[in-house]
Each structure stands twice: as C-alpha cells, then as structure tokens.
C-alpha cells in the first residue's frame, strides 16, 4: 500500500475522525498509541504544525511519503515544546519570518499576550503553510495533497490571497465528505505508488544489508568468474558499484506516475533496462556451484529480461505486477536476504495478488505435493508442449535442453514485430522459469532422460518450493504466481473450458 503523511490535531472524536478519513475502525485514542497503530497501516501522523513542518523540511523523511492529507486549523506546538529553548527559538523565528510577530526580537516571550495572539493567527492557517512548503520548497506534486478540514470555508482571506496571486485555491473537503475516503482508498491502492514504494524500500533494505555486513550480503559475484571481476575499476559485483546502481534505480521512478499510460510503460522499459544491465554475457547461471536453486531461477529470469529489453519488444507492455516480480527476483539473485519474506516483498506481492489472484497456503501445498507423484504442477506437460513448438528448428545440442534454452531458441525465431500473443507467451515463460530450475531435469546414465511426446515422463525431480516454510519468500512468491504460471491447472479446478491468463 502507499504511505501517507496525515497532519491532524483531532479537535473532535479521534476514533470517528480516523474512521471518516481513512476508513479504519477501532483506532486507539491515546495519541502515541494511535501514531504507532497508524504507522503499521501506512500512515505517519503529525499532530502539530511545527512537528509537520520539521518533517516536510527533511528530504529523507519526506521521501518515505507518497500522499499528504492536511488539516488547515492546526495546533502549532505541544506545551512541552516551550520547555526547549531550541523549539522556542524555532517558533519565534517562524512567527517573525511570516509577519505574525512584529515586535523587536526579545520584546515578547512565550505565553505573553503578543505571542499568544501571533500563535492564534498562525493556527487558523497553519495547513496552508505546510501546503506551500511542500509545493514550493520540496517540489511535492499538488495532486498528491488533499486538504481535509472543517474550517476551510471560513478563510476568505486565504481565498482572496490565492485570487490575487492568480492561483487556483486547493479544493477543501470536510472530514465527513465521502470523497475524502474514496480519494484515500484510491491512492492507497494506486499500483504505480505501491510499486515505487516497494522498490524504494527494497533498494534501501539492500543498502542496509551491505552497511551491516562484511561483504557477505552481496552475492552477485557468484554469477561471475573471478578473472572477470577486476579489482579496479570496480565491477558489477563491487559494493561501491552496486550502491550507485541502486541509487540509479530509485531515480528512475518519480513520485508522480508518468502520464498517459503509454509513457508509464516506456518508463518501465527504461527501468528494467537499468535493472538488468549487469546481467550481460559475463554473468552466467552456469558459474553457480549449485544450479538447482532459487538463485539460479532468479538469475535465469534476469538474463532473459536483459536480453529482451536490449534486443526485442517483448517487454514493452508490462504491468506493475510484472515489474514487481522481476525486481524481487533481481534483489534475491544479487543479495543474501534471509529466506523469510521481507517487508518490501510483502508490499510488492500485493500487486501480484491483485493482478493474478492469490492461492491459499493449503492449496499451494496441495498442488506442489509431498513427492513427485503427488505433485500437480504441470511442469512436464509445459516442457514438452514448449519443445514441440520449437520442433525441428531447435539448434540446442541436448536432446532435452533446459526450459529457458527452449524459450531462447523460440525467441530467436520471433520476428522483430511482435504481437500480443508473443508478448503473453514470453512474459508467462519468465514466471515459469521460477519453477523449472529448482525442480532440475532428471539425468540418466547416458545423458538426459528420454523425451516423451505424450508428456507422461517425469522429467523433473520433486522440489518443494519451500512448501513447509510458511514464512519464506519462495513459498509466498509461488502462491502469488501459480495462477499466472499455470492458468490451465486452475481452470480445471474451477471447471472452466477457456482459461484466461
């Protein structure tokens, strides 16, 4: 979900206000508990003007925010702020800078009549100062800001100020306005915002791992031969290089989604080109000591993404869920994240669940099976169907090449002008690559197991895809891409005759 900054001082019932604005029931009424409760739900709460002002003036903290909801009439500060000389100086400086306090510096003190009068004047229009700070100083997009106040219609002076400046004043909604909750619900689920937030958090998590470790966090070097990785200049598996690489990825996703949709898709192509640029000919899955792993599957996916974004149009029409899938695979191939599902992955998996459907844990375990005969994943059938598509055109030396080798050969025969069917088939094959490498192809004494046109031969060994690891990323990714990978299997479960991808 997207992340919100909510600036609200709760002059009325806290629970009712939270429910009216964000649609969240049963909120705690103690402010500190409420802040923690809302943070867990993607909302950072600031209850005074100066707390909010400090937040929006901090670029690092503001970078964690996708949307801002502002009340206009705000309590300027907490009473305990007046016990802190630095806070008092900050308040005094702002009141003088904006013309609320005109006496000579030092002539007025907190709680004196002149000070109280100045603070009361600020309180009435405090939200507008946050608004202008966001727009003018921070460059925050206007359409990512919502005014939500029960006092907005009382501020004729502000309306006149906007008119004099030849500016359209922002629309002000009351907290009871149903449009407020609709706007927030829409922004909370905005696919571009969720994708961007997940990518930013994923890159930050990767950097944090490198900061805390001794170099073991970065495992991308396993895909390279040592002689291909000179110490200078720093190569693609060097921490210095990778930090710059992560920074370049976050810079490619602006806060506001590109418009129209076609421009957004172009942005995704540019992003994937930058994401996969290091998966060139030097980075090879064959360099891994164990090729029957998730890491090999993720690396294979990124190798294909790199080739297709560089030389084809196959990935020119991607959804946010597709980009999220490729991004998560990339981070898992490059960094030694723990097996458990990470916060940024939990966020990005929401996109896959919305796009493809989410299989329950029990059903996922049933389809994966406890052994090869009990497995209901149609790997053999998919493999042989793909092999028959290639037919006599196959140039691979092995009788039964790996699945990704078949896809690569098919891609070579695809014309430069691809149609929707081509894009769907090759994009689906990326999801299927997750399943094939960990399953491994079955070897016999003299080469590969014999192929079967009927698809009845069990060519792939059993692998559990972490079915018994409830909290593992691999298992939850499997649950979210099962339908995308094998739609026919789920069509049969539902009794459908024409499954949709």
PDB file of C-alpha atoms in Angstrom, residues 88-368:
ATOM      1  CA  UNK A  88      11.088  28.268  21.276  1.00  0.00           C
ATOM      2  CA  UNK A  89      13.692  29.866  19.006  1.00  0.00           C
ATOM      3  CA  UNK A  90      12.327  27.939  16.010  1.00  0.00           C
ATOM      4  CA  UNK A  91       8.760  29.057  16.720  1.00  0.00           C
ATOM      5  CA  UNK A  92       9.803  32.649  17.329  1.00  0.00           C
ATOM      6  CA  UNK A  93      11.833  32.752  14.114  1.00  0.00           C
ATOM      7  CA  UNK A  94       8.924  31.426  12.026  1.00  0.00           C
ATOM      8  CA  UNK A  95       6.408  33.829  13.568  1.00  0.00           C
ATOM      9  CA  UNK A  96       8.677  36.769  12.732  1.00  0.00           C
ATOM     10  CA  UNK A  97       9.601  35.490   9.251  1.00  0.00           C
ATOM     11  CA  UNK A  98       5.928  35.213   8.282  1.00  0.00           C
ATOM     12  CA  UNK A  99       4.925  38.509   9.898  1.00  0.00           C
ATOM     13  CA  UNK A 100       2.791  37.137  12.727  1.00  0.00           C
ATOM     14  CA  UNK A 101       5.125  38.675  15.329  1.00  0.00           C
ATOM     15  CA  UNK A 102       6.361  42.180  14.557  1.00  0.00           C
ATOM     16  CA  UNK A 103       7.931  43.276  17.876  1.00  0.00           C
ATOM     17  CA  UNK A 104      11.669  43.527  18.199  1.00  0.00           C
ATOM     18  CA  UNK A 105      13.312  40.217  18.906  1.00  0.00           C
ATOM     19  CA  UNK A 106      13.297  39.610  22.631  1.00  0.00           C
ATOM     20  CA  UNK A 107      10.397  42.012  23.276  1.00  0.00           C
ATOM     21  CA  UNK A 108       7.885  39.195  23.534  1.00  0.00           C
ATOM     22  CA  UNK A 109       8.035  35.885  25.356  1.00  0.00           C
ATOM     23  CA  UNK A 110       6.001  32.695  25.107  1.00  0.00           C
ATOM     24  CA  UNK A 111       2.569  32.926  26.745  1.00  0.00           C
ATOM     25  CA  UNK A 112       2.611  36.722  26.758  1.00  0.00           C
ATOM     26  CA  UNK A 113      -0.390  38.356  25.017  1.00  0.00           C
ATOM     27  CA  UNK A 114       1.533  39.378  21.897  1.00  0.00           C
ATOM     28  CA  UNK A 115       2.969  35.847  21.481  1.00  0.00           C
ATOM     29  CA  UNK A 116      -0.425  34.197  22.077  1.00  0.00           C
ATOM     30  CA  UNK A 117      -2.091  36.468  19.529  1.00  0.00           C
ATOM     31  CA  UNK A 118       0.547  35.601  16.926  1.00  0.00           C
ATOM     32  CA  UNK A 119       0.205  31.871  17.604  1.00  0.00           C
ATOM     33  CA  UNK A 120      -3.585  32.083  17.321  1.00  0.00           C
ATOM     34  CA  UNK A 121      -3.290  33.767  13.934  1.00  0.00           C
ATOM     35  CA  UNK A 122      -0.908  31.054  12.720  1.00  0.00           C
ATOM     36  CA  UNK A 123      -3.206  28.296  13.997  1.00  0.00           C
ATOM     37  CA  UNK A 124      -6.048  29.337  11.686  1.00  0.00           C
ATOM     38  CA  UNK A 125      -3.981  28.948   8.503  1.00  0.00           C
ATOM     39  CA  UNK A 126      -1.199  26.570   9.576  1.00  0.00           C
ATOM     40  CA  UNK A 127      -2.156  23.948   6.977  1.00  0.00           C
ATOM     41  CA  UNK A 128      -1.579  26.419   4.139  1.00  0.00           C
ATOM     42  CA  UNK A 129       2.000  26.968   5.281  1.00  0.00           C
ATOM     43  CA  UNK A 130       2.572  23.197   5.065  1.00  0.00           C
ATOM     44  CA  UNK A 131       0.961  23.236   1.613  1.00  0.00           C
ATOM     45  CA  UNK A 132       3.233  25.981   0.279  1.00  0.00           C
ATOM     46  CA  UNK A 133       6.290  24.391   1.896  1.00  0.00           C
ATOM     47  CA  UNK A 134       5.520  21.126   0.132  1.00  0.00           C
ATOM     48  CA  UNK A 135       4.850  22.710  -3.254  1.00  0.00           C
ATOM     49  CA  UNK A 136       7.444  25.487  -3.403  1.00  0.00           C
ATOM     50  CA  UNK A 137      10.343  24.262  -1.290  1.00  0.00           C
ATOM     51  CA  UNK A 138      10.049  20.470  -1.544  1.00  0.00           C
ATOM     52  CA  UNK A 139       8.599  20.228  -5.062  1.00  0.00           C
ATOM     53  CA  UNK A 140       5.894  17.829  -3.860  1.00  0.00           C
ATOM     54  CA  UNK A 141       3.183  17.292  -6.519  1.00  0.00           C
ATOM     55  CA  UNK A 142      -0.058  19.164  -5.862  1.00  0.00           C
ATOM     56  CA  UNK A 143      -2.277  16.292  -6.906  1.00  0.00           C
ATOM     57  CA  UNK A 144      -0.718  14.153  -4.162  1.00  0.00           C
ATOM     58  CA  UNK A 145      -2.069  16.529  -1.484  1.00  0.00           C
ATOM     59  CA  UNK A 146      -5.584  16.546  -0.038  1.00  0.00           C
ATOM     60  CA  UNK A 147      -6.998  19.283   2.209  1.00  0.00           C
ATOM     61  CA  UNK A 148      -9.399  17.855   4.748  1.00  0.00           C
ATOM     62  CA  UNK A 149     -10.729  20.427   7.223  1.00  0.00           C
ATOM     63  CA  UNK A 150     -13.963  21.528   8.791  1.00  0.00           C
ATOM     64  CA  UNK A 151     -12.708  25.140   8.871  1.00  0.00           C
ATOM     65  CA  UNK A 152     -11.756  25.728   5.261  1.00  0.00           C
ATOM     66  CA  UNK A 153     -14.910  27.585   4.251  1.00  0.00           C
ATOM     67  CA  UNK A 154     -14.214  30.219   6.931  1.00  0.00           C
ATOM     68  CA  UNK A 155     -10.967  31.521   5.402  1.00  0.00           C
ATOM     69  CA  UNK A 156     -11.978  34.263   2.985  1.00  0.00           C
ATOM     70  CA  UNK A 157      -8.598  35.967   3.422  1.00  0.00           C
ATOM     71  CA  UNK A 158      -6.785  32.866   2.105  1.00  0.00           C
ATOM     72  CA  UNK A 159      -9.173  32.624  -0.849  1.00  0.00           C
ATOM     73  CA  UNK A 160      -8.525  36.276  -1.644  1.00  0.00           C
ATOM     74  CA  UNK A 161      -4.759  35.721  -1.412  1.00  0.00           C
ATOM     75  CA  UNK A 162      -4.922  32.905  -3.964  1.00  0.00           C
ATOM     76  CA  UNK A 163      -7.048  35.060  -6.258  1.00  0.00           C
ATOM     77  CA  UNK A 164      -4.601  37.970  -6.021  1.00  0.00           C
ATOM     78  CA  UNK A 165      -1.753  35.618  -6.934  1.00  0.00           C
ATOM     79  CA  UNK A 166      -3.739  34.339  -9.958  1.00  0.00           C
ATOM     80  CA  UNK A 167      -3.698  30.821  -8.480  1.00  0.00           C
ATOM     81  CA  UNK A 168      -6.490  28.300  -8.114  1.00  0.00           C
ATOM     82  CA  UNK A 169      -7.010  27.576  -4.421  1.00  0.00           C
ATOM     83  CA  UNK A 170      -6.957  23.892  -3.467  1.00  0.00           C
ATOM     84  CA  UNK A 171     -10.284  22.135  -3.007  1.00  0.00           C
ATOM     85  CA  UNK A 172     -11.090  21.751   0.676  1.00  0.00           C
ATOM     86  CA  UNK A 173     -13.158  18.792   1.830  1.00  0.00           C
ATOM     87  CA  UNK A 174     -14.757  18.331   5.212  1.00  0.00           C
ATOM     88  CA  UNK A 175     -13.822  15.231   7.165  1.00  0.00           C
ATOM     89  CA  UNK A 176     -17.359  13.906   6.688  1.00  0.00           C
ATOM     90  CA  UNK A 177     -17.149  14.226   2.905  1.00  0.00           C
ATOM     91  CA  UNK A 178     -17.321  10.733   1.350  1.00  0.00           C
ATOM     92  CA  UNK A 179     -14.988  11.978  -1.389  1.00  0.00           C
ATOM     93  CA  UNK A 180     -12.175  12.062   1.196  1.00  0.00           C
ATOM     94  CA  UNK A 181     -12.380   8.360   1.964  1.00  0.00           C
ATOM     95  CA  UNK A 182     -12.734   7.497  -1.755  1.00  0.00           C
ATOM     96  CA  UNK A 183      -9.620   9.558  -2.595  1.00  0.00           C
ATOM     97  CA  UNK A 184      -7.578   7.898   0.128  1.00  0.00           C
ATOM     98  CA  UNK A 185      -8.748   4.404  -0.795  1.00  0.00           C
ATOM     99  CA  UNK A 186      -7.868   5.050  -4.426  1.00  0.00           C
ATOM    100  CA  UNK A 187      -4.413   6.400  -3.562  1.00  0.00           C
ATOM    101  CA  UNK A 188      -3.759   3.664  -1.015  1.00  0.00           C
ATOM    102  CA  UNK A 189      -4.119   1.069  -3.779  1.00  0.00           C
ATOM    103  CA  UNK A 190      -2.577   3.077  -6.630  1.00  0.00           C
ATOM    104  CA  UNK A 191      -0.452   0.486  -8.425  1.00  0.00           C
ATOM    105  CA  UNK A 192       2.307   2.839  -9.502  1.00  0.00           C
ATOM    106  CA  UNK A 193       2.671   4.262  -5.985  1.00  0.00           C
ATOM    107  CA  UNK A 194       2.740   0.794  -4.411  1.00  0.00           C
ATOM    108  CA  UNK A 195       5.322  -0.400  -6.956  1.00  0.00           C
ATOM    109  CA  UNK A 196       7.506   2.662  -6.433  1.00  0.00           C
ATOM    110  CA  UNK A 197       7.287   2.429  -2.641  1.00  0.00           C
ATOM    111  CA  UNK A 198       8.191  -1.281  -2.717  1.00  0.00           C
ATOM    112  CA  UNK A 199      11.182  -0.671  -4.994  1.00  0.00           C
ATOM    113  CA  UNK A 200      12.463   2.207  -2.868  1.00  0.00           C
ATOM    114  CA  UNK A 201      12.188   0.114   0.278  1.00  0.00           C
ATOM    115  CA  UNK A 202      13.808  -2.865  -1.411  1.00  0.00           C
ATOM    116  CA  UNK A 203      16.803  -0.799  -2.532  1.00  0.00           C
ATOM    117  CA  UNK A 204      17.077   0.714   0.953  1.00  0.00           C
ATOM    118  CA  UNK A 205      16.970  -2.769   2.521  1.00  0.00           C
ATOM    119  CA  UNK A 206      19.744  -3.960   0.184  1.00  0.00           C
ATOM    120  CA  UNK A 207      21.919  -0.970   1.113  1.00  0.00           C
ATOM    121  CA  UNK A 208      21.249  -1.544   4.804  1.00  0.00           C
ATOM    122  CA  UNK A 209      22.396  -5.160   4.454  1.00  0.00           C
ATOM    123  CA  UNK A 210      25.663  -4.010   2.884  1.00  0.00           C
ATOM    124  CA  UNK A 211      26.125  -1.428   5.663  1.00  0.00           C
ATOM    125  CA  UNK A 212      25.705  -4.038   8.385  1.00  0.00           C
ATOM    126  CA  UNK A 213      27.670  -6.880   6.799  1.00  0.00           C
ATOM    127  CA  UNK A 214      31.248  -7.623   5.842  1.00  0.00           C
ATOM    128  CA  UNK A 215      30.542  -8.036   2.150  1.00  0.00           C
ATOM    129  CA  UNK A 216      28.661 -11.315   2.519  1.00  0.00           C
ATOM    130  CA  UNK A 217      25.362  -9.562   1.815  1.00  0.00           C
ATOM    131  CA  UNK A 218      26.291  -9.078  -1.853  1.00  0.00           C
ATOM    132  CA  UNK A 219      26.251 -12.459  -3.609  1.00  0.00           C
ATOM    133  CA  UNK A 220      26.060 -11.247  -7.198  1.00  0.00           C
ATOM    134  CA  UNK A 221      29.735 -12.198  -7.635  1.00  0.00           C
ATOM    135  CA  UNK A 222      28.741 -15.891  -7.608  1.00  0.00           C
ATOM    136  CA  UNK A 223      27.459 -15.435 -11.156  1.00  0.00           C
ATOM    137  CA  UNK A 224      30.909 -14.309 -12.365  1.00  0.00           C
ATOM    138  CA  UNK A 225      34.252 -15.963 -12.877  1.00  0.00           C
ATOM    139  CA  UNK A 226      36.902 -14.412 -10.672  1.00  0.00           C
ATOM    140  CA  UNK A 227      39.011 -13.303 -13.613  1.00  0.00           C
ATOM    141  CA  UNK A 228      36.007 -11.394 -14.984  1.00  0.00           C
ATOM    142  CA  UNK A 229      35.894  -9.235 -11.850  1.00  0.00           C
ATOM    143  CA  UNK A 230      38.980  -6.991 -11.712  1.00  0.00           C
ATOM    144  CA  UNK A 231      39.560  -5.045  -8.530  1.00  0.00           C
ATOM    145  CA  UNK A 232      39.775  -1.781 -10.454  1.00  0.00           C
ATOM    146  CA  UNK A 233      37.779  -0.198 -11.873  1.00  0.00           C
ATOM    147  CA  UNK A 234      35.037  -1.574  -9.618  1.00  0.00           C
ATOM    148  CA  UNK A 235      32.867  -4.079 -11.441  1.00  0.00           C
ATOM    149  CA  UNK A 236      29.178  -5.009 -11.169  1.00  0.00           C
ATOM    150  CA  UNK A 237      29.735  -7.170  -8.081  1.00  0.00           C
ATOM    151  CA  UNK A 238      31.629  -4.481  -6.151  1.00  0.00           C
ATOM    152  CA  UNK A 239      29.781  -2.794  -3.245  1.00  0.00           C
ATOM    153  CA  UNK A 240      30.757   0.697  -4.418  1.00  0.00           C
ATOM    154  CA  UNK A 241      29.390  -0.019  -7.883  1.00  0.00           C
ATOM    155  CA  UNK A 242      26.217  -1.639  -6.535  1.00  0.00           C
ATOM    156  CA  UNK A 243      25.393   1.334  -4.291  1.00  0.00           C
ATOM    157  CA  UNK A 244      25.483   3.583  -7.333  1.00  0.00           C
ATOM    158  CA  UNK A 245      23.410   1.019  -9.212  1.00  0.00           C
ATOM    159  CA  UNK A 246      20.704   1.002  -6.521  1.00  0.00           C
ATOM    160  CA  UNK A 247      20.638   4.796  -6.438  1.00  0.00           C
ATOM    161  CA  UNK A 248      20.141   4.957 -10.190  1.00  0.00           C
ATOM    162  CA  UNK A 249      17.132   2.631  -9.944  1.00  0.00           C
ATOM    163  CA  UNK A 250      15.316   4.802  -7.409  1.00  0.00           C
ATOM    164  CA  UNK A 251      15.985   7.913  -9.507  1.00  0.00           C
ATOM    165  CA  UNK A 252      14.086   6.399 -12.432  1.00  0.00           C
ATOM    166  CA  UNK A 253      10.748   6.331 -10.599  1.00  0.00           C
ATOM    167  CA  UNK A 254       9.413   9.847  -9.887  1.00  0.00           C
ATOM    168  CA  UNK A 255       6.791  10.402  -7.219  1.00  0.00           C
ATOM    169  CA  UNK A 256       4.140  11.247  -9.799  1.00  0.00           C
ATOM    170  CA  UNK A 257       3.298   8.489 -12.260  1.00  0.00           C
ATOM    171  CA  UNK A 258       4.085   9.316 -15.890  1.00  0.00           C
ATOM    172  CA  UNK A 259       1.009  10.094 -17.967  1.00  0.00           C
ATOM    173  CA  UNK A 260      -0.535   8.788 -20.134  1.00  0.00           C
ATOM    174  CA  UNK A 261      -0.343   5.019 -19.634  1.00  0.00           C
ATOM    175  CA  UNK A 262       1.909   4.621 -22.666  1.00  0.00           C
ATOM    176  CA  UNK A 263       4.530   6.890 -21.084  1.00  0.00           C
ATOM    177  CA  UNK A 264       4.358   4.809 -17.923  1.00  0.00           C
ATOM    178  CA  UNK A 265       5.093   1.648 -19.903  1.00  0.00           C
ATOM    179  CA  UNK A 266       8.043   3.373 -21.548  1.00  0.00           C
ATOM    180  CA  UNK A 267       9.295   4.283 -18.084  1.00  0.00           C
ATOM    181  CA  UNK A 268       9.056   0.627 -17.034  1.00  0.00           C
ATOM    182  CA  UNK A 269      11.081  -0.424 -20.067  1.00  0.00           C
ATOM    183  CA  UNK A 270      13.797   2.111 -19.148  1.00  0.00           C
ATOM    184  CA  UNK A 271      13.698   0.922 -15.534  1.00  0.00           C
ATOM    185  CA  UNK A 272      14.066  -2.744 -16.500  1.00  0.00           C
ATOM    186  CA  UNK A 273      16.875  -1.911 -18.885  1.00  0.00           C
ATOM    187  CA  UNK A 274      18.750  -0.273 -15.994  1.00  0.00           C
ATOM    188  CA  UNK A 275      17.779  -3.052 -13.574  1.00  0.00           C
ATOM    189  CA  UNK A 276      19.069  -5.856 -15.817  1.00  0.00           C
ATOM    190  CA  UNK A 277      22.033  -4.083 -17.398  1.00  0.00           C
ATOM    191  CA  UNK A 278      24.604  -6.021 -15.328  1.00  0.00           C
ATOM    192  CA  UNK A 279      23.225  -9.395 -16.420  1.00  0.00           C
ATOM    193  CA  UNK A 280      25.327  -9.362 -19.554  1.00  0.00           C
ATOM    194  CA  UNK A 281      27.308 -12.232 -21.033  1.00  0.00           C
ATOM    195  CA  UNK A 282      29.747 -12.308 -18.102  1.00  0.00           C
ATOM    196  CA  UNK A 283      27.038 -13.091 -15.539  1.00  0.00           C
ATOM    197  CA  UNK A 284      26.101 -16.753 -16.025  1.00  0.00           C
ATOM    198  CA  UNK A 285      23.963 -19.202 -14.067  1.00  0.00           C
ATOM    199  CA  UNK A 286      26.482 -21.901 -15.018  1.00  0.00           C
ATOM    200  CA  UNK A 287      29.036 -20.225 -12.740  1.00  0.00           C
ATOM    201  CA  UNK A 288      26.938 -21.163  -9.682  1.00  0.00           C
ATOM    202  CA  UNK A 289      28.113 -24.203  -7.778  1.00  0.00           C
ATOM    203  CA  UNK A 290      24.540 -25.421  -7.344  1.00  0.00           C
ATOM    204  CA  UNK A 291      22.279 -24.740 -10.311  1.00  0.00           C
ATOM    205  CA  UNK A 292      19.178 -26.357  -8.818  1.00  0.00           C
ATOM    206  CA  UNK A 293      18.345 -23.403  -6.588  1.00  0.00           C
ATOM    207  CA  UNK A 294      16.040 -20.421  -6.407  1.00  0.00           C
ATOM    208  CA  UNK A 295      19.078 -18.248  -7.027  1.00  0.00           C
ATOM    209  CA  UNK A 296      19.625 -19.972 -10.366  1.00  0.00           C
ATOM    210  CA  UNK A 297      15.970 -19.415 -11.252  1.00  0.00           C
ATOM    211  CA  UNK A 298      16.145 -15.716 -10.394  1.00  0.00           C
ATOM    212  CA  UNK A 299      19.375 -15.320 -12.345  1.00  0.00           C
ATOM    213  CA  UNK A 300      17.853 -17.035 -15.376  1.00  0.00           C
ATOM    214  CA  UNK A 301      14.869 -14.695 -15.277  1.00  0.00           C
ATOM    215  CA  UNK A 302      17.128 -11.635 -15.188  1.00  0.00           C
ATOM    216  CA  UNK A 303      19.323 -12.924 -18.004  1.00  0.00           C
ATOM    217  CA  UNK A 304      16.263 -13.147 -20.244  1.00  0.00           C
ATOM    218  CA  UNK A 305      14.994  -9.734 -19.128  1.00  0.00           C
ATOM    219  CA  UNK A 306      18.349  -8.219 -20.011  1.00  0.00           C
ATOM    220  CA  UNK A 307      18.371  -9.790 -23.473  1.00  0.00           C
ATOM    221  CA  UNK A 308      14.755  -8.961 -24.258  1.00  0.00           C
ATOM    222  CA  UNK A 309      14.858  -5.347 -23.102  1.00  0.00           C
ATOM    223  CA  UNK A 310      18.059  -4.796 -25.083  1.00  0.00           C
ATOM    224  CA  UNK A 311      17.130  -6.557 -28.327  1.00  0.00           C
ATOM    225  CA  UNK A 312      13.372  -7.133 -28.558  1.00  0.00           C
ATOM    226  CA  UNK A 313       9.948  -5.577 -27.963  1.00  0.00           C
ATOM    227  CA  UNK A 314       8.743  -8.487 -25.851  1.00  0.00           C
ATOM    228  CA  UNK A 315       8.660  -6.492 -22.591  1.00  0.00           C
ATOM    229  CA  UNK A 316       7.171  -3.294 -23.969  1.00  0.00           C
ATOM    230  CA  UNK A 317       3.762  -3.784 -22.329  1.00  0.00           C
ATOM    231  CA  UNK A 318       4.302  -4.655 -18.672  1.00  0.00           C
ATOM    232  CA  UNK A 319       2.012  -4.174 -15.706  1.00  0.00           C
ATOM    233  CA  UNK A 320       3.139  -3.018 -12.286  1.00  0.00           C
ATOM    234  CA  UNK A 321       2.861  -6.632 -11.097  1.00  0.00           C
ATOM    235  CA  UNK A 322       5.268  -7.794 -13.828  1.00  0.00           C
ATOM    236  CA  UNK A 323       7.830  -5.142 -12.871  1.00  0.00           C
ATOM    237  CA  UNK A 324       7.451  -6.067  -9.180  1.00  0.00           C
ATOM    238  CA  UNK A 325       8.068  -9.756  -9.947  1.00  0.00           C
ATOM    239  CA  UNK A 326      11.244  -9.020 -11.937  1.00  0.00           C
ATOM    240  CA  UNK A 327      12.522  -6.562  -9.317  1.00  0.00           C
ATOM    241  CA  UNK A 328      12.063  -9.048  -6.458  1.00  0.00           C
ATOM    242  CA  UNK A 329      13.837 -11.771  -8.455  1.00  0.00           C
ATOM    243  CA  UNK A 330      16.725  -9.395  -9.141  1.00  0.00           C
ATOM    244  CA  UNK A 331      17.246  -8.463  -5.491  1.00  0.00           C
ATOM    245  CA  UNK A 332      17.102 -12.104  -4.422  1.00  0.00           C
ATOM    246  CA  UNK A 333      19.750 -13.013  -7.016  1.00  0.00           C
ATOM    247  CA  UNK A 334      22.093 -10.166  -6.061  1.00  0.00           C
ATOM    248  CA  UNK A 335      21.725 -10.014  -2.259  1.00  0.00           C
ATOM    249  CA  UNK A 336      21.740 -12.626   0.506  1.00  0.00           C
ATOM    250  CA  UNK A 337      18.384 -11.716   2.001  1.00  0.00           C
ATOM    251  CA  UNK A 338      17.159 -14.104   4.708  1.00  0.00           C
ATOM    252  CA  UNK A 339      14.789 -16.819   3.438  1.00  0.00           C
ATOM    253  CA  UNK A 340      11.878 -15.133   5.237  1.00  0.00           C
ATOM    254  CA  UNK A 341       9.548 -12.735   3.443  1.00  0.00           C
ATOM    255  CA  UNK A 342      10.897  -9.176   3.696  1.00  0.00           C
ATOM    256  CA  UNK A 343       8.732  -6.040   4.233  1.00  0.00           C
ATOM    257  CA  UNK A 344       9.313  -4.680   0.728  1.00  0.00           C
ATOM    258  CA  UNK A 345       8.420  -8.087  -0.735  1.00  0.00           C
ATOM    259  CA  UNK A 346       5.206  -8.222   1.266  1.00  0.00           C
ATOM    260  CA  UNK A 347       4.282  -4.847  -0.224  1.00  0.00           C
ATOM    261  CA  UNK A 348       5.094  -5.857  -3.809  1.00  0.00           C
ATOM    262  CA  UNK A 349       3.319  -9.200  -3.521  1.00  0.00           C
ATOM    263  CA  UNK A 350       0.107  -7.211  -3.012  1.00  0.00           C
ATOM    264  CA  UNK A 351       0.400  -6.157  -6.663  1.00  0.00           C
ATOM    265  CA  UNK A 352       0.783  -9.757  -7.823  1.00  0.00           C
ATOM    266  CA  UNK A 353      -2.167 -10.844  -5.725  1.00  0.00           C
ATOM    267  CA  UNK A 354      -4.375  -8.159  -7.233  1.00  0.00           C
ATOM    268  CA  UNK A 355      -3.251  -8.892 -10.787  1.00  0.00           C
ATOM    269  CA  UNK A 356      -3.201 -12.696 -10.804  1.00  0.00           C
ATOM    270  CA  UNK A 357      -5.007 -13.898  -7.703  1.00  0.00           C
ATOM    271  CA  UNK A 358      -3.537 -15.356  -4.534  1.00  0.00           C
ATOM    272  CA  UNK A 359      -3.629 -19.114  -3.939  1.00  0.00           C
ATOM    273  CA  UNK A 360      -4.230 -20.140  -0.327  1.00  0.00           C
ATOM    274  CA  UNK A 361      -1.374 -21.744   1.573  1.00  0.00           C
ATOM    275  CA  UNK A 362      -3.214 -25.071   1.837  1.00  0.00           C
ATOM    276  CA  UNK A 363      -3.996 -25.223  -1.878  1.00  0.00           C
ATOM    277  CA  UNK A 364      -0.434 -24.243  -2.777  1.00  0.00           C
ATOM    278  CA  UNK A 365       0.928 -27.095  -0.661  1.00  0.00           C
ATOM    279  CA  UNK A 366      -1.523 -29.500  -2.259  1.00  0.00           C
ATOM    280  CA  UNK A 367      -0.512 -28.507  -5.799  1.00  0.00           C
ATOM    281  CA  UNK A 368       3.205 -28.649  -5.004  1.00  0.00           C
TER     282      UNK A 368
END
